[in-house]
Amino acid sequence: MSRDKGDEKRLPARTVKVFSDDLLPGGTKQRGLGVILMASLGKCHLYAGPENGFAQVALAVASKACGKKAISVVSAPRKGKRHSSVQEAEKYGAEIVEVAHGKLSDVKEKARLICKRQFQEDLNSPILLPFGLDCEAFVDTLVSSLRASLPSHLVKNGPKRLWLVAGSAVLLATFHRLWPKTHFLVVQVGKKIWTDQLEGKISTKFVAKEKFYEPARISTPYPSVDTYDAKVWQFVLKHAVDGDYVWNVARDPPPML
């Protein structure tokens, strides 16, 4: 289980606490996916995303637990070897479909065509999940899961300031619903975070200079995803104040030989 109370990391004259969902197989989004899959009439669920994305792992883990099938559509390896997140999804039973030289738009289109073709052949076609799991049902379920697992004092009185990375911004929406008075320090690591996604929230946005597939320039002092969550740490070192919290979604799986 995760260290829901926050694992302390001491910085010069400051202490920050880290929510370590890297201890959960599948990371944070796995917390809400099981309920969604069990309620679904579908026997197979499909997700399209970048090869280093972790939602595919969350889907694979939750699908295995629910006795359902997962399909992950990703861009083909850039250097001839599958990313560790793809390997991890496959380890948990996901079928992997690769798109050569695929941009995210190409990967999404391939997923749509798979669903369309299989629907024509079989009424039990895969259900395509939205990018980032961006839907009200998932956010509602994840909020409920967090309320049930976090210490009661943190549910009632959330962090004053919380650092997190954002791609689809689904977790930002989730945490804001859970903690509407928290100041969110959001690090953009790939997909642009638009103004309307920050609207109504107390927030400050930072933009990581690394390209999406590049590892973080400064490593975290805890296990993380080096192309995603780890990119928050450079900004924590520079801008964090005493008592800040950091949300760490997942960690890189060990690469398979």
XYZ file of C-alpha atoms in Angstrom:
257
model
C 0.000 0.000 0.000
C 1.123 3.578 -0.404
C 2.545 5.732 2.324
C -0.646 7.780 2.472
C 0.535 9.952 5.356
C 3.454 11.248 3.314
C 7.087 10.137 3.426
C 9.270 13.012 4.660
C 12.161 14.280 2.517
C 14.393 16.899 4.098
C 15.698 19.771 2.003
C 17.898 22.641 3.197
C 15.756 24.395 5.846
C 12.633 22.636 4.550
C 10.799 19.348 4.789
C 8.399 18.076 2.137
C 6.197 14.993 2.362
C 5.738 12.547 -0.500
C 2.589 10.536 -1.181
C 4.182 7.338 -2.504
C 1.673 5.658 -4.780
C 4.684 4.085 -6.490
C 4.169 1.309 -3.925
C 0.902 0.360 -5.639
C 1.106 -1.905 -8.708
C -0.300 0.323 -11.422
C 0.106 3.516 -9.398
C -2.574 6.051 -8.484
C -5.012 5.418 -11.325
C -5.311 1.762 -10.398
C -7.116 2.964 -7.247
C -10.193 3.873 -9.280
C -10.054 1.526 -12.243
C -11.118 -1.671 -10.508
C -14.549 -0.296 -9.605
C -15.012 1.065 -13.137
C -14.111 -2.259 -14.764
C -16.286 -4.328 -12.447
C -19.272 -2.094 -13.225
C -18.618 -2.294 -16.970
C -20.514 -4.798 -19.102
C -17.473 -5.061 -21.352
C -15.135 -8.040 -21.151
C -12.263 -6.179 -22.773
C -11.053 -2.594 -22.377
C -8.626 -0.779 -24.619
C -6.377 2.175 -23.871
C -4.349 4.284 -26.309
C -1.434 6.364 -25.089
C 2.310 7.016 -25.202
C 4.649 4.076 -24.669
C 5.974 5.554 -21.405
C 2.489 6.285 -20.050
C 1.414 4.538 -16.861
C -2.349 4.343 -17.413
C -1.735 1.232 -19.526
C -0.119 -0.431 -16.497
C -3.012 0.595 -14.250
C -5.460 -0.898 -16.761
C -3.491 -4.136 -17.039
C -3.263 -4.556 -13.260
C -6.945 -3.770 -12.682
C -8.089 -5.952 -15.593
C -6.160 -8.942 -14.289
C -7.684 -8.464 -10.840
C -11.178 -8.256 -12.362
C -10.739 -11.201 -14.715
C -11.062 -9.045 -17.820
C -8.878 -8.416 -20.861
C -6.796 -5.294 -21.486
C -5.406 -4.023 -24.785
C -2.749 -1.312 -24.835
C -2.168 0.592 -28.081
C 1.139 2.463 -28.013
C 3.750 3.916 -30.317
C 6.396 1.386 -31.363
C 9.756 1.500 -29.555
C 11.997 4.361 -30.584
C 15.218 2.452 -29.964
C 14.237 -1.105 -30.771
C 13.359 -2.081 -27.195
C 9.979 -1.786 -25.536
C 9.632 0.770 -22.771
C 9.505 -0.747 -19.281
C 5.901 0.466 -18.855
C 4.840 -1.489 -21.946
C 6.701 -4.534 -20.640
C 4.972 -4.172 -17.281
C 1.529 -3.927 -18.885
C 2.279 -7.057 -20.900
C 3.521 -8.842 -17.758
C 0.087 -8.279 -16.210
C -1.610 -9.782 -19.241
C -2.318 -6.836 -21.548
C -2.272 -7.404 -25.288
C 0.137 -4.897 -26.834
C -0.554 -3.261 -30.202
C 2.270 -1.074 -31.522
C 1.978 1.745 -34.057
C 5.161 2.383 -36.025
C 6.387 5.988 -35.825
C 3.084 6.776 -34.180
C 2.200 10.169 -32.812
C -0.472 10.218 -30.115
C -3.103 11.056 -32.742
C -2.028 8.005 -34.790
C -2.176 5.759 -31.730
C -5.675 6.984 -30.855
C -6.858 6.445 -34.436
C -5.472 2.899 -34.450
C -7.360 2.163 -31.231
C -10.571 3.548 -32.719
C -10.171 1.365 -35.818
C -9.568 -1.747 -33.695
C -12.815 -1.142 -31.833
C -14.712 -0.447 -35.050
C -13.397 -3.559 -36.804
C -14.038 -5.861 -33.864
C -17.540 -4.414 -33.390
C -18.337 -5.383 -36.978
C -17.078 -8.920 -36.320
C -18.170 -9.437 -32.717
C -20.639 -7.620 -30.497
C -18.221 -8.129 -27.580
C -15.857 -5.514 -28.999
C -13.371 -3.726 -26.717
C -14.493 -0.614 -24.893
C -12.128 2.271 -25.643
C -11.259 4.200 -22.490
C -10.675 7.971 -22.756
C -7.154 9.392 -22.789
C -5.897 9.796 -19.246
C -9.162 8.125 -18.108
C -10.647 11.598 -18.385
C -14.310 11.099 -17.523
C -16.573 12.021 -14.616
C -17.173 8.407 -13.611
C -13.469 7.761 -13.131
C -12.836 11.004 -11.244
C -15.796 10.297 -8.935
C -14.571 6.764 -8.268
C -10.987 7.850 -7.642
C -12.097 10.576 -5.230
C -14.127 8.003 -3.282
C -11.172 5.620 -3.191
C -8.825 8.314 -1.910
C -11.283 9.400 0.775
C -11.462 5.807 1.978
C -7.697 5.256 2.072
C -6.154 8.562 3.163
C -5.863 9.421 6.875
C -9.030 11.167 8.052
C -7.179 14.325 9.095
C -5.797 14.709 5.561
C -9.195 14.140 3.982
C -10.708 16.799 6.223
C -7.806 19.242 6.068
C -5.896 18.744 2.842
C -2.348 19.871 2.145
C -1.856 23.610 1.990
C 0.297 23.095 -1.123
C 0.571 20.003 -3.320
C 3.091 19.387 -6.105
C 2.100 17.135 -9.002
C 2.801 16.590 -12.667
C 0.000 16.805 -15.204
C -0.586 15.325 -18.637
C -4.312 14.787 -19.122
C -4.864 16.763 -15.863
C -7.259 14.076 -14.589
C -5.410 13.778 -11.288
C -5.428 17.550 -10.905
C -9.221 17.517 -11.310
C -9.449 14.648 -8.824
C -7.317 16.304 -6.167
C -9.144 19.616 -6.579
C -12.458 17.882 -5.967
C -10.955 16.245 -2.887
C -9.114 19.351 -1.653
C -10.706 22.503 -3.145
C -8.692 24.864 -0.922
C -5.268 23.390 -1.725
C -2.749 25.370 -3.776
C -1.695 23.072 -6.628
C 1.814 23.443 -8.032
C 1.406 21.817 -11.419
C 4.318 20.722 -13.592
C 3.507 20.333 -17.280
C 5.565 17.471 -18.722
C 4.099 16.853 -22.165
C 0.569 17.678 -23.260
C -0.143 21.382 -22.809
C -2.138 22.287 -19.721
C -4.768 24.764 -20.887
C -6.093 27.710 -18.932
C -9.558 26.180 -18.587
C -8.031 23.113 -16.883
C -6.696 25.414 -14.152
C -9.807 27.571 -13.946
C -11.389 27.688 -10.496
C -8.298 26.213 -8.857
C -5.621 27.847 -6.729
C -2.664 26.904 -8.879
C 0.773 27.769 -10.194
C 2.004 26.153 -13.405
C 5.575 25.208 -14.217
C 6.784 23.753 -17.518
C 9.494 21.091 -17.621
C 12.035 21.833 -20.349
C 12.765 18.178 -21.029
C 10.984 16.606 -23.968
C 8.215 14.212 -22.964
C 10.279 11.069 -23.644
C 13.439 12.447 -22.003
C 14.286 11.531 -18.400
C 14.238 14.170 -15.683
C 17.408 16.240 -15.416
C 17.397 15.878 -11.641
C 16.513 12.518 -10.112
C 14.119 12.177 -7.197
C 15.347 10.791 -3.852
C 12.559 8.197 -4.084
C 11.459 5.739 -6.818
C 9.525 7.513 -9.575
C 8.894 7.511 -13.332
C 11.926 9.255 -14.788
C 10.117 10.586 -17.867
C 7.065 11.758 -15.925
C 6.627 12.225 -12.155
C 10.352 12.692 -11.553
C 10.298 15.981 -13.474
C 8.559 17.640 -10.536
C 11.653 17.440 -8.333
C 13.713 20.167 -10.037
C 10.912 22.620 -9.230
C 10.439 21.303 -5.701
C 14.119 21.936 -4.986
C 13.828 25.497 -6.244
C 10.373 26.609 -5.125
C 9.037 24.349 -2.347
C 8.344 25.699 1.122
C 8.401 23.850 4.415
C 5.396 21.540 4.778
C 4.693 21.078 1.061
C 3.420 17.729 -0.213
C 4.401 15.925 -3.426
C 2.193 13.328 -5.134
C 4.224 10.537 -6.750
C 1.972 8.502 -9.040
C 4.204 5.537 -9.855
C 7.723 4.225 -10.354
C 9.540 2.836 -13.387
C 9.183 -0.951 -13.503
C 12.490 -2.821 -13.688
C 13.352 -3.377 -17.367
C 13.121 -6.941 -18.624
C 16.083 -8.502 -20.375
